[in-house]
Amino acid sequence: MKSAYTGTITFNGKKYSVTPEKCYGYADKNWGRDFTTPWVWLSSNCLMSKRTRKQLTNSVFDIGSGRPKIYFVPLDRRLLGVFYYEGKEYDFNFSHLHLMVKTEFSFEEHEGEVVWHVRQENIHAVMETEVHCLKKDMLLINYEAPDGSRRHKRLWNGGNGWGQVKLYDKKNGQLELVDEIEATHIGCEYGEYDHVEAY
């Protein structure tokens, strides 16, 4: 989820330096024969604690998926989520049945921006995430599946998202705020097929 890169990037004849101290790296891989729908991805390791007003240098969050398959059976509107908060892992992986994970999420497309809302809960904690990204800073990705089809017609992709994450511990039946985190440089994606049955 959190990767440090070093090197250079040349764009339009201008060279840019990439350093681990100022890069917000992420790497992953998609497996399978097709893409999920809805497609959700949110991730950042550029995080500032509102509680301490300090940068969280050992933290990262990642939320993703949408309609995973287990043994070829699609599970609609399921997200994997995790927040590694200064060395402590908050796991919101629905496949870990003992955690009893519940997830609610929505996506809004406005004239100039797009917005994600995600609330994830397990038996130990709650994570509430809101992310914004300007459309002018995003791409509409044209992914092709291995069979040659292009089912995603409106898949938003950006790396300049911003927002907040509220992280709570559950204690004695009550929610106790761990931190409210300002997140920037958020990697963010969203898209849905026109017809889910085409999946």
Coordinates of C-alpha atoms in Angstrom, one line a residue:
M1 CA 0.0 0.0 0.0
K2 CA 2.8 2.4 0.8
S3 CA 5.8 2.4 -1.6
A4 CA 8.8 4.6 -1.7
Y5 CA 10.2 5.4 -5.1
T6 CA 13.3 7.2 -6.3
G7 CA 14.4 8.2 -9.8
T8 CA 13.5 10.7 -12.5
I9 CA 10.5 11.3 -14.8
T10 CA 10.9 13.2 -18.1
F11 CA 7.8 14.9 -19.4
N12 CA 7.7 17.3 -22.4
G13 CA 11.4 17.6 -22.2
K14 CA 11.5 18.6 -18.6
K15 CA 13.1 16.3 -16.0
Y16 CA 11.5 15.8 -12.6
S17 CA 13.2 14.2 -9.5
V18 CA 11.3 11.6 -7.5
T19 CA 12.5 11.1 -3.9
P20 CA 11.1 8.8 -1.2
E21 CA 10.6 11.8 1.1
K22 CA 8.2 13.6 -1.4
C23 CA 6.6 10.7 -3.2
Y24 CA 3.3 9.1 -2.3
G25 CA 3.8 5.8 -3.9
Y26 CA 1.4 2.9 -4.4
A27 CA 1.6 -0.3 -6.3
D28 CA -0.8 -3.2 -6.9
K29 CA -2.0 -5.7 -9.5
N30 CA -5.3 -6.8 -10.8
W31 CA -6.0 -10.5 -11.2
G32 CA -8.6 -12.3 -13.2
R33 CA -10.3 -12.1 -16.6
D34 CA -12.4 -9.0 -16.2
F35 CA -12.7 -5.8 -14.1
T36 CA -14.9 -5.3 -11.1
T37 CA -18.1 -3.2 -11.2
P38 CA -18.5 -1.0 -9.4
W39 CA -14.8 -0.3 -9.4
V40 CA -13.8 1.6 -6.2
W41 CA -10.2 2.5 -5.2
L42 CA -9.1 5.1 -2.6
S43 CA -5.6 5.2 -1.1
S44 CA -3.2 7.7 0.5
N45 CA -0.1 7.9 2.7
C46 CA 0.0 11.7 2.7
L47 CA -1.8 12.0 6.0
M48 CA -2.0 14.7 8.7
S49 CA -3.4 14.2 12.2
K50 CA -5.9 16.8 13.2
R51 CA -5.4 15.7 16.8
T52 CA -1.6 16.4 16.9
R53 CA -1.3 18.6 13.7
K54 CA 1.6 16.4 12.7
Q55 CA 2.3 14.3 9.6
L56 CA 1.6 10.6 10.0
T57 CA 4.8 9.2 8.7
N58 CA 4.0 5.5 9.4
S59 CA 0.4 5.4 8.1
V60 CA -1.5 4.6 5.0
F61 CA -5.1 3.6 4.1
D62 CA -6.5 1.7 1.2
I63 CA -10.0 0.9 0.1
G64 CA -10.9 -1.1 -3.0
S65 CA -12.9 -3.6 -4.9
G66 CA -16.6 -3.4 -5.5
R67 CA -17.9 -6.8 -6.7
P68 CA -15.4 -9.5 -6.0
K69 CA -15.9 -13.1 -6.8
I70 CA -15.4 -16.0 -4.4
Y71 CA -15.5 -19.4 -6.0
F72 CA -17.0 -17.7 -9.1
V73 CA -19.8 -16.3 -7.1
P74 CA -20.0 -12.4 -7.3
L75 CA -20.5 -10.5 -4.0
D76 CA -22.2 -7.2 -4.9
R77 CA -20.9 -3.9 -3.4
R78 CA -18.2 -5.3 -1.1
L79 CA -15.1 -3.3 -0.3
L80 CA -11.8 -4.3 1.2
G81 CA -10.5 -1.6 3.5
V82 CA -7.5 -1.2 5.8
F83 CA -5.9 1.7 7.7
Y84 CA -2.4 1.2 9.0
Y85 CA -2.3 3.9 11.6
E86 CA 1.1 4.6 13.0
G87 CA 1.9 0.9 13.4
K88 CA -1.6 -0.3 14.3
E89 CA -3.7 -2.1 11.7
Y90 CA -7.4 -1.5 11.4
D91 CA -8.7 -4.3 9.1
F92 CA -12.1 -4.0 7.3
N93 CA -11.8 -7.1 5.1
F94 CA -15.2 -8.6 4.6
S95 CA -13.6 -12.0 3.9
H96 CA -12.4 -12.2 7.5
L97 CA -15.8 -13.4 8.8
H98 CA -14.8 -13.2 12.5
L99 CA -14.6 -9.4 12.1
M100 CA -18.2 -9.0 11.0
V101 CA -17.4 -6.2 8.6
K102 CA -20.2 -3.9 7.3
T103 CA -19.6 -1.4 4.5
E104 CA -21.7 1.4 3.1
F105 CA -20.5 3.5 0.2
S106 CA -21.7 6.0 -2.4
F107 CA -20.3 8.0 -5.3
E108 CA -21.5 11.4 -6.5
E109 CA -20.6 13.1 -9.8
H110 CA -21.1 16.8 -9.8
E111 CA -20.4 19.4 -12.5
G112 CA -16.7 20.0 -11.5
E113 CA -15.9 17.3 -9.0
V114 CA -16.6 13.7 -7.9
V115 CA -17.1 12.6 -4.3
W116 CA -16.8 9.3 -2.5
H117 CA -18.4 8.4 0.9
V118 CA -17.4 5.2 2.6
R119 CA -18.2 3.9 6.1
Q120 CA -16.7 0.6 7.2
E121 CA -17.3 -1.1 10.5
N122 CA -16.0 -4.2 12.2
I123 CA -16.3 -5.6 15.8
H124 CA -13.4 -3.4 17.0
A125 CA -13.5 -0.1 15.0
V126 CA -15.2 2.2 12.5
M127 CA -13.6 4.1 9.6
E128 CA -15.5 6.9 7.9
T129 CA -13.9 8.3 4.7
E130 CA -14.9 11.2 2.4
V131 CA -12.8 12.0 -0.7
H132 CA -13.1 14.7 -3.3
C133 CA -11.3 15.1 -6.6
L134 CA -11.7 17.7 -9.3
K135 CA -12.7 16.4 -12.7
K136 CA -10.1 18.6 -14.5
D137 CA -7.4 16.7 -12.6
M138 CA -8.7 13.2 -13.6
L139 CA -8.6 10.8 -16.5
L140 CA -11.4 8.7 -17.9
I141 CA -9.6 5.4 -18.2
N142 CA -10.2 3.1 -21.2
Y143 CA -9.4 -0.3 -19.8
E144 CA -9.6 -3.3 -22.1
A145 CA -10.3 -6.8 -20.6
P146 CA -8.3 -9.8 -21.8
D147 CA -11.2 -10.8 -24.0
G148 CA -11.0 -7.5 -25.9
S149 CA -14.1 -6.0 -24.4
R150 CA -14.3 -2.5 -22.9
R151 CA -17.2 -2.5 -20.5
H152 CA -16.2 0.4 -18.4
K153 CA -17.4 3.5 -20.3
R154 CA -16.9 6.0 -17.5
L155 CA -14.1 5.0 -15.2
W156 CA -12.7 8.0 -13.3
N157 CA -9.0 8.0 -12.3
G158 CA -7.1 10.6 -10.3
G159 CA -4.2 11.1 -8.0
N160 CA -5.0 14.5 -6.6
G161 CA -7.9 13.6 -4.3
W162 CA -8.3 15.2 -0.9
G163 CA -10.5 14.5 2.1
Q164 CA -10.7 13.2 5.6
V165 CA -10.8 9.9 7.4
K166 CA -12.3 9.5 10.9
L167 CA -11.1 6.5 12.8
Y168 CA -12.8 5.2 15.8
D169 CA -12.2 2.4 18.4
K170 CA -15.2 0.6 19.8
K171 CA -15.0 0.6 23.6
N172 CA -17.7 -0.6 26.0
G173 CA -20.3 -0.2 23.3
Q174 CA -19.3 3.3 22.5
L175 CA -17.2 4.9 19.7
E176 CA -14.0 6.6 20.8
L177 CA -12.4 8.9 18.2
V178 CA -8.8 7.8 17.6
D179 CA -8.1 10.6 15.1
E180 CA -9.5 12.7 12.4
I181 CA -7.0 12.6 9.5
E182 CA -6.6 15.1 6.6
A183 CA -5.6 13.2 3.5
T184 CA -4.2 14.6 0.3
H185 CA -2.5 13.1 -2.8
I186 CA -5.3 10.5 -2.7
G187 CA -5.3 7.9 -5.5
C188 CA -9.0 7.6 -6.5
E189 CA -11.0 5.6 -9.0
Y190 CA -14.7 4.9 -9.6
G191 CA -16.7 3.3 -12.4
E192 CA -19.6 1.1 -13.1
Y193 CA -20.7 -1.0 -16.1
D194 CA -23.9 0.2 -17.8
H195 CA -25.3 -3.3 -17.1
V196 CA -24.1 -5.3 -14.2
E197 CA -25.2 -8.6 -15.8
A198 CA -22.6 -8.1 -18.4
Y199 CA -19.9 -8.8 -15.7

